[in-house]
Short mmCIF file of C-alpha atoms in Angstrom, two decimals:
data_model
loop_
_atom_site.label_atom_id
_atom_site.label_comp_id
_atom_site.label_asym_id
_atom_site.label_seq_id
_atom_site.Cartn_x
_atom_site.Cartn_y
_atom_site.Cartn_z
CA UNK A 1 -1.99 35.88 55.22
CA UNK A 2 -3.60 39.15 53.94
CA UNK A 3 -6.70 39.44 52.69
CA UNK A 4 -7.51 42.68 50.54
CA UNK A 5 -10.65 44.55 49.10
CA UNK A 6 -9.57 45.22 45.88
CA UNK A 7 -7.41 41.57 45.11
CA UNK A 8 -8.99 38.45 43.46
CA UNK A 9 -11.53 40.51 41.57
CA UNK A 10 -13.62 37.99 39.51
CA UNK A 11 -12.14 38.41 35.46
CA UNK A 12 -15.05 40.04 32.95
CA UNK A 13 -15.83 43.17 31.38
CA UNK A 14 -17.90 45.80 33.22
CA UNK A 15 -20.21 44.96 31.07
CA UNK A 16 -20.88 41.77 32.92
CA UNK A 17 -24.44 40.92 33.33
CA UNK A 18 -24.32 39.98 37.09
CA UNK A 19 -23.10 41.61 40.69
CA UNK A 20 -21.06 39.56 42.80
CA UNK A 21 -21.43 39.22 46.43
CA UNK A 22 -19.02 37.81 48.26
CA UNK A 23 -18.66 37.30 52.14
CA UNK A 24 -15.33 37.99 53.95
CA UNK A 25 -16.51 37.68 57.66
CA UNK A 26 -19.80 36.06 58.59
CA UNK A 27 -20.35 35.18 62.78
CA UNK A 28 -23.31 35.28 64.78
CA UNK A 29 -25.10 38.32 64.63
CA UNK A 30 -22.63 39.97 61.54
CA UNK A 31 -21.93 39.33 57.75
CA UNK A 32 -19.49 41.65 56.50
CA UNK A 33 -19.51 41.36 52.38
CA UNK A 34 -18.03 42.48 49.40
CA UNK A 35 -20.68 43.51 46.68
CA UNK A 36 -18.78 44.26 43.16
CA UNK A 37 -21.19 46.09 40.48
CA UNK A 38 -20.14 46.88 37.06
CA UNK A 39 -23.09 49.54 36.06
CA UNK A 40 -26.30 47.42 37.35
CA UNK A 41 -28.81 48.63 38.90
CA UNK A 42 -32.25 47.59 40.23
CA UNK A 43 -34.86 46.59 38.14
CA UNK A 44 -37.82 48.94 37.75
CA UNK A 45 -40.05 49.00 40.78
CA UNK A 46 -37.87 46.42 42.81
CA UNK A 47 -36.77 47.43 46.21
CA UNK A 48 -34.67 45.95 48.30
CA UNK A 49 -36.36 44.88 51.37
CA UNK A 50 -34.37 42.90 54.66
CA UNK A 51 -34.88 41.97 58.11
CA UNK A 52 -31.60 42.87 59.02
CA UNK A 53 -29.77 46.10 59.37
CA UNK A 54 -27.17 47.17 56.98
CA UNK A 55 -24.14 49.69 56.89
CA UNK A 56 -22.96 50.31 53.52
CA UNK A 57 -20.13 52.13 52.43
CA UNK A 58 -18.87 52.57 48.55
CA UNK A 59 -14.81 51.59 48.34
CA UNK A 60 -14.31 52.33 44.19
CA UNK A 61 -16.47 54.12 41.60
CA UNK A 62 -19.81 55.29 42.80
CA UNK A 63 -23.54 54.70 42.58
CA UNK A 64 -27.29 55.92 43.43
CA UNK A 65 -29.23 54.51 46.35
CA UNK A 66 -32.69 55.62 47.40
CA UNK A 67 -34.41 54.67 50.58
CA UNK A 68 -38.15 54.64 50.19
CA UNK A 69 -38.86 57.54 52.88
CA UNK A 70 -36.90 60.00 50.56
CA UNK A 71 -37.57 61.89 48.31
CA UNK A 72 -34.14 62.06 45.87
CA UNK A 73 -31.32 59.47 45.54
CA UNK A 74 -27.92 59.55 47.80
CA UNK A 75 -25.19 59.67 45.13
CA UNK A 76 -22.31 57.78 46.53
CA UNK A 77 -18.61 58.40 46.06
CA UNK A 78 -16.04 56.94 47.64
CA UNK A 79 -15.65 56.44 51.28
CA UNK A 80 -19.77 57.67 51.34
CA UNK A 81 -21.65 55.00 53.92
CA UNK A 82 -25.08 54.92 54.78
CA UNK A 83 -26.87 53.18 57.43
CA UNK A 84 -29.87 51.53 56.61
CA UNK A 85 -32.07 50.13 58.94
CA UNK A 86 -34.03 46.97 58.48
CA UNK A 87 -37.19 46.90 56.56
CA UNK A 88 -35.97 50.17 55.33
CA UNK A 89 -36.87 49.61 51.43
CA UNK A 90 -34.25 50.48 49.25
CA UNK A 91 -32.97 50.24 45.74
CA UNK A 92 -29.52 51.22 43.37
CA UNK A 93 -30.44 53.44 40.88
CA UNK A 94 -27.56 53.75 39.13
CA UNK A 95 -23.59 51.86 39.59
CA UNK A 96 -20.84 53.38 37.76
CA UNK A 97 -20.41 51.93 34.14
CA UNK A 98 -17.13 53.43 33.40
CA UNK A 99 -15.24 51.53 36.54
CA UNK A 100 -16.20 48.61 38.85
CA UNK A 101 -18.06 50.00 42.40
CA UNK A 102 -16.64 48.16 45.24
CA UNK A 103 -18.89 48.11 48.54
CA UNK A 104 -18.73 47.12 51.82
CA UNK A 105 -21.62 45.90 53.61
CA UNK A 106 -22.27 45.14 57.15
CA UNK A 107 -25.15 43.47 57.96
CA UNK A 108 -26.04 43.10 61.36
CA UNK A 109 -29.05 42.78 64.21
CA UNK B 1 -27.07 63.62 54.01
CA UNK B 2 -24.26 61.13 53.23
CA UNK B 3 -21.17 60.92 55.49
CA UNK B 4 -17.66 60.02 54.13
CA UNK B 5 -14.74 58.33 55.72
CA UNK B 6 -12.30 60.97 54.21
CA UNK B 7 -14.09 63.97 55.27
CA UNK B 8 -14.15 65.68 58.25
CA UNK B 9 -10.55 64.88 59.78
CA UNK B 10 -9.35 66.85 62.61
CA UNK B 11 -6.86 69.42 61.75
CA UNK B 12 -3.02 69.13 62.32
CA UNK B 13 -0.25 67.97 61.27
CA UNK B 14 1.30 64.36 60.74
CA UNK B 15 3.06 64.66 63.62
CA UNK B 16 0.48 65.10 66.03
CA UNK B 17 0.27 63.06 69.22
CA UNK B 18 -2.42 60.78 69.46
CA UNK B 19 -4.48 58.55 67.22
CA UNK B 20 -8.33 59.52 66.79
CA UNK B 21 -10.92 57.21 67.09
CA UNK B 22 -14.54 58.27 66.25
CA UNK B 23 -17.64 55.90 66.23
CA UNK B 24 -19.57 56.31 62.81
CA UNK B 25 -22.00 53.43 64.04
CA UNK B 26 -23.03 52.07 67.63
CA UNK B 27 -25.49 49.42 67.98
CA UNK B 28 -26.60 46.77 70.41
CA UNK B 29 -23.64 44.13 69.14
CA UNK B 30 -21.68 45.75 65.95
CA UNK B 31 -19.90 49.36 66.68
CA UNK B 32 -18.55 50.31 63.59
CA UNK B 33 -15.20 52.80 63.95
CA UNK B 34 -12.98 54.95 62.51
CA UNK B 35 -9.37 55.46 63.90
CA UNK B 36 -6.71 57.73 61.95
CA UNK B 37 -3.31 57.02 62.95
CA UNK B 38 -0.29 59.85 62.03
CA UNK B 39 2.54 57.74 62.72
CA UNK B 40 1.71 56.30 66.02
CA UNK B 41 2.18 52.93 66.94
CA UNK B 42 1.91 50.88 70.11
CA UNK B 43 4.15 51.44 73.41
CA UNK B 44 6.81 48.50 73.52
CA UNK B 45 5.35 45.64 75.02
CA UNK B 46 1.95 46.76 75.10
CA UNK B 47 -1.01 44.45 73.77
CA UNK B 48 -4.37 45.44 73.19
CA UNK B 49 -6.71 42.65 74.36
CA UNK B 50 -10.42 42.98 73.79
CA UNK B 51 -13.68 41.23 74.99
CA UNK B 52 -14.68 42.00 71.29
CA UNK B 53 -14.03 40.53 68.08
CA UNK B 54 -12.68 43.21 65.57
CA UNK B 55 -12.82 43.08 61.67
CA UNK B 56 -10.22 46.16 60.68
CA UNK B 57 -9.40 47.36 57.19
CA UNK B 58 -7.34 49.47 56.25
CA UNK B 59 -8.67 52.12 54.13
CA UNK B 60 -5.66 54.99 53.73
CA UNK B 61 -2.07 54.24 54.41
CA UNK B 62 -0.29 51.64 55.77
CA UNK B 63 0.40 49.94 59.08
CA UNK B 64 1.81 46.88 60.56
CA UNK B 65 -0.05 44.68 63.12
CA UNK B 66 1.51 42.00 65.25
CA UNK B 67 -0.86 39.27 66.41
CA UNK B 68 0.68 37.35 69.55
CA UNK B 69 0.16 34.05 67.94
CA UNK B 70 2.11 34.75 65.07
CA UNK B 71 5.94 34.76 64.42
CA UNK B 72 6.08 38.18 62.42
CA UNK B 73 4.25 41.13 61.91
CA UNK B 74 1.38 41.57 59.14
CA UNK B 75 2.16 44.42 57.06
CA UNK B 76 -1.61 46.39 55.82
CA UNK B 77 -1.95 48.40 53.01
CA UNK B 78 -5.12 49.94 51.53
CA UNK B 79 -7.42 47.44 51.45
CA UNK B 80 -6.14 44.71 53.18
CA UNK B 81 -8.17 43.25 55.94
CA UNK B 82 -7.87 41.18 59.16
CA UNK B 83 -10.54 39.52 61.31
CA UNK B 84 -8.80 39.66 65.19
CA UNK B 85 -10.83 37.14 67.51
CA UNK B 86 -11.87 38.13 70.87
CA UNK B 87 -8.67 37.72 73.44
CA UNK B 88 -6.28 37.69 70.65
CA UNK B 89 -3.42 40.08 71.92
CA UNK B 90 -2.30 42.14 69.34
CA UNK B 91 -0.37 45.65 69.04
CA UNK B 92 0.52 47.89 66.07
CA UNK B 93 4.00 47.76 65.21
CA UNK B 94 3.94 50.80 63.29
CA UNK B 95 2.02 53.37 61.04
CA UNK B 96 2.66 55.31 58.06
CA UNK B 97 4.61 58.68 59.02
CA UNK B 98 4.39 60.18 55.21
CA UNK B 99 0.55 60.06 55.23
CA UNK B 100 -2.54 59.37 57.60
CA UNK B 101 -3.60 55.75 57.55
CA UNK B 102 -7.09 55.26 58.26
CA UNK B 103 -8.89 52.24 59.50
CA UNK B 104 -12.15 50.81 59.57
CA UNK B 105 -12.72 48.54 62.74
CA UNK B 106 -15.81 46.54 63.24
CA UNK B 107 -16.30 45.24 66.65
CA UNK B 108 -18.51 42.63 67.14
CA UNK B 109 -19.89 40.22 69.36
#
């Protein structure tokens, strides 16, 4: 059996109010997950704060992320990853709202 | 500055020689890596076998792994996504020759 990135996509409009995170490998010491947005972003002031590390890269559509020791936003396409450290805050700006964004997260340390 | 898993290939044709593999993340436990394959596929009878567990995905192209375990080969398209324990043997049967099939492999563990 195959498992792929882009198959059993959860049904609903991109207008749907949630993300979805979904894990596809998790062992000691790594969690590799699938993170679906449909145009959310973080809520004013909220940043993202964890005691793990984690390397992100954008699959589908594209999005905003700032880290909190910078001064602009990283607009992410696809195949863009960033590293981000842990207790690095950080926060999505923006997620595309004309297709879904598909990442890939590894979290790790 | 925001790196991209399409940019930045080495020049040449489809036809060149070897496979490339470049390390876009190295950290105590998780290396995360890129390999672009033109073709190439394993030697007959060779097996890879690794102290490492690797996740692979592949992001471009298409490829076909053989696990030792299993009766046939696993054919992998974009997207599609294997998790290869530690000690599994397991050799690549073949890769696309009309286009470069690129990989994500996380070792871990």
């Amino acid at each position: 059996m195959v498992n792929n990135m882009f198959s059993d996509f959860p049904d609903g409009a991109v207008s749907r109010e949630a993300e979805t995170f979904e894990a596809l490998l998790t062992q000691p010491g790594v969690r590799i997950e699938r993170i679906i947005s449909t145009g959310q972003s973080s809520t004013p002031d909220f940043w993202y704060c964890q005691p793990q590390n984690e390397w992100v890269m954008v699959i589908q559509g594209s999005a905003a992320l700032r880290l909190e020791n910078e001064a602009g936003e990283r607009v992410l396409k696809a195949g863009d990853f960033v590293n981000i450290p842990a207790f690095c805050k950080h926060r999505v700006e923006w997620t595309d709202t004309t297709e879904k964004t598909i990442w890939l997260a590894v979290h790790y340390g």
